[in-house]
Coordinates of C-alpha atoms in Angstrom, one line a residue:
M1 CA 180.5 114.0 140.0
L2 CA 178.3 111.0 141.2
I3 CA 177.6 111.0 145.0
C4 CA 176.2 108.1 146.9
D5 CA 174.0 109.5 149.7
W6 CA 171.7 107.2 151.5
S7 CA 170.2 109.9 153.7
I8 CA 169.2 112.4 151.0
P9 CA 166.8 115.1 152.4
R10 CA 163.1 115.1 151.3
L11 CA 162.3 117.2 148.3
A12 CA 160.4 119.7 150.3
Q13 CA 163.5 120.4 152.4
D14 CA 165.6 120.7 149.2
Q15 CA 163.2 123.1 147.7
A16 CA 163.4 125.3 150.8
A17 CA 167.2 125.2 150.8
T18 CA 167.8 127.8 148.1
A19 CA 165.5 130.5 146.9
G20 CA 164.6 130.0 143.2
D21 CA 165.5 126.3 143.1
L22 CA 163.1 124.1 141.2
W23 CA 162.7 120.4 142.0
L24 CA 160.9 118.1 139.6
D25 CA 159.8 114.9 141.4
F26 CA 159.3 111.7 139.3
T27 CA 158.3 109.4 142.1
T28 CA 154.6 110.5 142.3
G29 CA 153.4 108.6 139.2
A30 CA 152.8 111.7 137.2
L31 CA 155.0 113.9 135.0
P32 CA 155.6 117.5 136.3
A33 CA 154.1 120.1 134.0
Q34 CA 157.7 121.2 133.0
V35 CA 158.4 117.8 131.4
I36 CA 157.5 116.5 127.9
W37 CA 157.9 112.8 126.8
A38 CA 158.1 110.9 123.6
R39 CA 158.9 107.3 122.6
G40 CA 158.1 105.5 119.4
S41 CA 157.0 102.2 120.8
E42 CA 155.4 100.6 123.8
A43 CA 157.7 99.6 126.7
S44 CA 157.6 97.9 130.1
C45 CA 158.5 98.6 133.7
F46 CA 157.7 97.2 137.1
D47 CA 154.6 98.6 138.8
A48 CA 153.9 99.1 142.6
A49 CA 152.6 95.5 142.9
G50 CA 155.9 94.0 141.5
R51 CA 154.4 93.1 138.1
I52 CA 155.8 93.8 134.7
V53 CA 153.4 96.2 132.9
T54 CA 153.4 97.7 129.4
R55 CA 153.0 101.4 128.8
P56 CA 151.9 102.7 125.4
A57 CA 154.1 104.6 122.9
G58 CA 154.8 108.1 124.1
A59 CA 154.0 107.4 127.8
A60 CA 156.4 107.8 130.6
R61 CA 157.2 104.7 132.7
F62 CA 157.1 105.1 136.4
D63 CA 159.3 102.3 137.6
H64 CA 159.5 100.4 140.9
D65 CA 162.2 98.3 142.5
P66 CA 161.3 94.6 141.6
V67 CA 162.4 93.4 145.0
T68 CA 161.1 96.1 147.4
R69 CA 158.4 97.7 145.2
A70 CA 159.7 101.1 146.2
A71 CA 159.1 103.9 143.6
L72 CA 162.3 104.5 141.7
G73 CA 161.1 107.4 139.5
V74 CA 160.8 107.6 135.7
L75 CA 162.6 105.0 133.5
V76 CA 164.7 106.5 130.7
E77 CA 166.3 104.0 128.4
P78 CA 167.9 103.9 124.9
T79 CA 166.7 101.8 122.1
A80 CA 167.2 98.0 122.6
T81 CA 166.2 94.8 120.9
N82 CA 165.4 91.4 122.4
L83 CA 167.4 89.0 120.3
L84 CA 165.3 86.1 121.3
A85 CA 162.3 85.7 119.0
Q86 CA 160.1 84.2 121.8
S87 CA 160.8 85.7 125.1
A88 CA 158.3 83.6 127.2
I89 CA 159.7 80.1 127.7
A90 CA 157.3 77.7 125.9
A91 CA 157.0 75.7 122.7
P92 CA 157.5 76.2 119.8
G93 CA 160.1 78.9 120.3
W94 CA 162.0 77.0 122.8
T95 CA 163.3 73.5 121.8
L96 CA 164.5 70.7 124.0
S97 CA 167.9 69.0 124.5
G98 CA 167.2 65.8 126.4
A99 CA 164.6 67.4 128.7
T100 CA 160.8 67.4 128.6
M101 CA 158.7 70.5 129.1
T102 CA 155.2 71.0 130.5
A103 CA 153.3 74.3 130.1
L104 CA 152.1 75.9 133.3
S105 CA 149.6 78.7 134.1
L106 CA 151.4 80.8 136.7
A107 CA 150.9 84.4 135.6
A108 CA 154.3 85.1 137.3
L109 CA 155.1 88.8 137.5
G110 CA 151.7 89.3 135.7
V111 CA 153.1 88.1 132.3
F112 CA 154.7 84.7 132.4
A113 CA 152.7 81.4 132.2
G114 CA 155.9 79.4 132.9
A115 CA 157.1 76.0 132.0
S116 CA 158.4 73.0 134.0
V117 CA 161.6 71.8 132.3
V118 CA 162.3 68.3 133.5
S119 CA 165.6 66.3 133.4
A120 CA 165.5 62.9 131.8
G121 CA 168.6 61.9 133.7
A122 CA 171.5 64.2 132.7
S123 CA 172.6 67.5 134.1
W124 CA 172.8 69.2 130.7
H125 CA 169.2 68.5 129.8
R126 CA 167.6 71.9 129.0
A127 CA 165.2 74.1 127.0
M128 CA 166.9 76.4 124.6
Q129 CA 166.6 79.0 121.8
N130 CA 169.0 80.2 119.1
F131 CA 170.1 83.8 118.5
A132 CA 172.8 85.4 116.4
V133 CA 176.1 86.8 118.0
T134 CA 179.2 88.5 116.7
A135 CA 182.7 87.9 118.2
G136 CA 183.9 90.8 120.3
V137 CA 180.4 92.1 121.1
A138 CA 179.0 92.0 124.7
Y139 CA 175.4 90.8 125.3
A140 CA 173.3 91.4 128.5
V141 CA 171.4 88.2 129.3
T142 CA 168.3 88.2 131.6
L143 CA 166.5 85.1 132.8
F144 CA 163.3 84.9 134.9
Y145 CA 162.7 81.6 136.8
R146 CA 161.6 79.8 139.9
P147 CA 163.2 77.0 141.8
G148 CA 161.9 73.5 141.0
S149 CA 162.3 70.1 142.6
S150 CA 166.0 70.0 141.8
G151 CA 166.7 73.2 143.6
K152 CA 169.4 73.8 141.0
M153 CA 169.8 75.3 137.5
T154 CA 172.2 75.3 134.6
V155 CA 172.4 78.1 132.0
I156 CA 174.4 77.2 128.9
L157 CA 175.4 79.6 126.1
K158 CA 176.6 77.2 123.3
H159 CA 178.0 78.0 119.9
N160 CA 176.3 75.7 117.5
A161 CA 179.1 75.4 115.0
S162 CA 182.0 74.7 117.4
S163 CA 180.1 73.3 120.4
L164 CA 182.1 75.7 122.6
S165 CA 180.0 76.8 125.6
S166 CA 180.0 79.2 128.5
N167 CA 178.1 77.8 131.5
I168 CA 176.5 78.9 134.8
E169 CA 175.6 76.1 137.2
G170 CA 174.8 75.3 140.8
A171 CA 172.2 75.6 143.5
I172 CA 169.7 78.3 142.9
G173 CA 170.8 81.2 145.1
G174 CA 174.4 80.2 144.7
L175 CA 174.9 79.9 140.9
A176 CA 178.4 80.3 139.6
V177 CA 180.3 80.6 136.3
T178 CA 181.8 77.2 135.5
A179 CA 182.9 77.5 131.8
T180 CA 183.8 80.4 129.5
A181 CA 184.9 78.6 126.3
A182 CA 182.4 80.5 124.1
G183 CA 183.1 83.9 125.8
A184 CA 183.6 85.5 129.2
L185 CA 180.7 85.8 131.7
A186 CA 180.8 88.8 134.0
G187 CA 178.6 90.5 136.6
L188 CA 176.5 87.5 137.5
E189 CA 173.5 88.6 139.6
E190 CA 170.6 86.6 141.1
R191 CA 167.8 88.5 142.8
V192 CA 164.6 87.2 144.5
L193 CA 161.8 89.4 143.4
A194 CA 159.0 90.9 145.4
D195 CA 156.6 87.9 145.2
G196 CA 159.2 85.9 147.1
V197 CA 159.4 83.0 144.6
T198 CA 160.4 84.5 141.3
R199 CA 164.0 85.1 140.6
R200 CA 165.9 87.1 138.0
L201 CA 169.4 86.3 136.7
R202 CA 171.5 88.8 134.9
V203 CA 174.9 88.3 133.4
V204 CA 177.0 89.9 130.6
F205 CA 178.4 87.6 128.0
A206 CA 181.4 88.8 126.0
S207 CA 181.1 86.6 122.9
G208 CA 184.3 85.0 121.6
V209 CA 182.5 83.5 118.6
S210 CA 180.3 84.6 115.7
G211 CA 177.3 82.9 114.3
T212 CA 174.4 81.1 116.0
L213 CA 174.4 80.6 119.7
S214 CA 171.8 78.9 121.9
L215 CA 170.7 80.1 125.3
G216 CA 169.6 77.1 127.3
A217 CA 168.5 76.5 130.9
G218 CA 167.6 73.4 132.8
P219 CA 167.4 71.8 136.2
F220 CA 171.1 70.8 136.4
S221 CA 170.1 67.3 137.7
A222 CA 171.1 63.8 136.8
V223 CA 167.9 62.5 138.5
A224 CA 165.2 61.9 136.0
G225 CA 162.0 63.8 136.9
Q226 CA 163.6 66.7 138.7
D227 CA 162.7 70.1 137.3
V228 CA 163.2 73.9 137.3
I229 CA 160.5 76.4 136.5
L230 CA 161.5 78.7 133.6
L231 CA 159.5 81.9 132.8
G232 CA 161.1 84.2 130.3
A233 CA 164.3 85.5 128.9
Q234 CA 166.0 88.4 127.1
V235 CA 169.3 88.9 125.3
E236 CA 170.3 92.4 124.1
A237 CA 173.5 93.9 122.8
G238 CA 175.5 95.9 125.3
T239 CA 176.7 95.6 128.9
S240 CA 173.6 96.9 130.6
A241 CA 170.4 94.9 130.9
S242 CA 167.2 96.9 130.3
A243 CA 163.5 96.6 130.9
Y244 CA 161.8 93.4 129.6
I245 CA 160.9 93.4 125.9
A246 CA 158.2 90.8 125.1
T247 CA 158.6 88.9 121.8
A248 CA 156.2 86.3 120.3
G249 CA 157.7 84.9 117.1
S250 CA 160.0 87.7 115.9
L251 CA 162.6 90.1 117.3
Q252 CA 161.2 93.2 118.8
A253 CA 162.8 96.6 119.4
R254 CA 162.0 99.1 122.1
A255 CA 162.4 102.7 120.9
A256 CA 164.4 105.2 123.0
D257 CA 162.7 107.4 125.6
R258 CA 163.0 111.1 124.5
P259 CA 162.1 113.4 127.4
G260 CA 162.6 117.1 127.5
L261 CA 162.1 120.2 129.7
T262 CA 159.6 122.8 128.6
G263 CA 159.1 126.4 129.7
I264 CA 162.6 126.5 131.4
T265 CA 165.5 128.5 130.0
G266 CA 168.8 130.0 131.1
R267 CA 171.9 128.8 132.9
H268 CA 171.3 126.4 135.7
D269 CA 173.2 123.9 137.9
V270 CA 171.3 120.7 137.3
T271 CA 171.1 118.0 140.1
L272 CA 170.1 114.5 139.1
R273 CA 168.8 112.2 141.8
Y274 CA 168.5 108.6 140.8
G275 CA 166.3 105.8 142.1
D276 CA 169.2 104.0 143.7
G277 CA 169.9 106.9 146.0
T278 CA 172.9 108.4 144.2
Q279 CA 173.0 111.9 142.8
E280 CA 175.2 114.1 140.7
T281 CA 175.3 117.7 139.7
L282 CA 176.0 119.1 136.3
P283 CA 177.2 122.7 136.7
A284 CA 176.3 125.7 134.6
Q285 CA 174.0 123.9 132.1
I286 CA 172.5 126.1 129.3
V287 CA 168.9 125.1 129.4
S288 CA 166.7 125.7 126.4
E289 CA 163.3 124.3 125.2
G290 CA 163.6 120.5 125.0
Y291 CA 166.8 120.3 127.1
W292 CA 167.4 117.0 128.8
P293 CA 170.6 116.1 130.8
E294 CA 172.8 113.1 130.1
L295 CA 172.0 110.5 132.7
S296 CA 174.3 107.9 134.2
R297 CA 171.4 105.8 135.6
S298 CA 168.2 104.7 133.9
D299 CA 165.8 105.4 136.9
L300 CA 165.5 109.1 137.6
A301 CA 163.8 110.1 140.8
A302 CA 164.1 113.9 140.6
I303 CA 165.8 116.8 138.8
G304 CA 166.8 120.0 140.6
L305 CA 167.5 123.2 138.8
S306 CA 169.3 126.1 140.4
P307 CA 169.6 129.3 138.5
R308 CA 173.1 130.7 138.1

């Protein structure tokens, strides 16, 4: 059962609550001795400064809230692939429809140089990149950007063969779904990140078409010369967006995290405390070497084990 508790006691208090309980804290930036970790590729997370950083294969990722910079715990994710062959928004991977584009040198979030995408006088002018979709499959779309002189943005998912599109448009900070001909758009979220200027958009696209689709973004302005600052993007199969996967000319996959407990055996009640403040208890788990509980969140702050 998942419980939302915004006044969860400190770990030291929890440890004192029941004799024999063991709490493993993942918010310190180091793995407890009772935890082992494996992953077959490098992977990213947010560090305490609000930057996207890459950790090597096999290394645990200690994640932070991209808005508040608070420690969230260790990041545990399944395998995923960024379906965009060039994740940073720049030529040649991103082509132009009506717009012009100027490369910048921002180092936004520590990784994105950025590009100014400029309208030539129509609201649909944009930078875009193609990727493959299958009808009936959901895709999680992530876009990093900053407001430009237009103060607005359009995001267009357009099926190349039929010209059907699903669109998000409006003032930045108040973007809304305006068309769903290519597939439904759900869970639209805009967040201002810790640097105060960079924003992240996330939305789930339920594709109604198969073939080649383009993801495009632009300043949503009919005034020539107005721009929006685009940084990077990710599209992955599924309904949950995951950590940024950088690509530079070809699709890239992130291997699954494969943690386990070591040196702990027996029957235990296992309490999972997540980075968002929620927690759940899995009763009477049989713990053996390499055991790891099934998680309902990706950021794990702590595990508590109570012998039965």
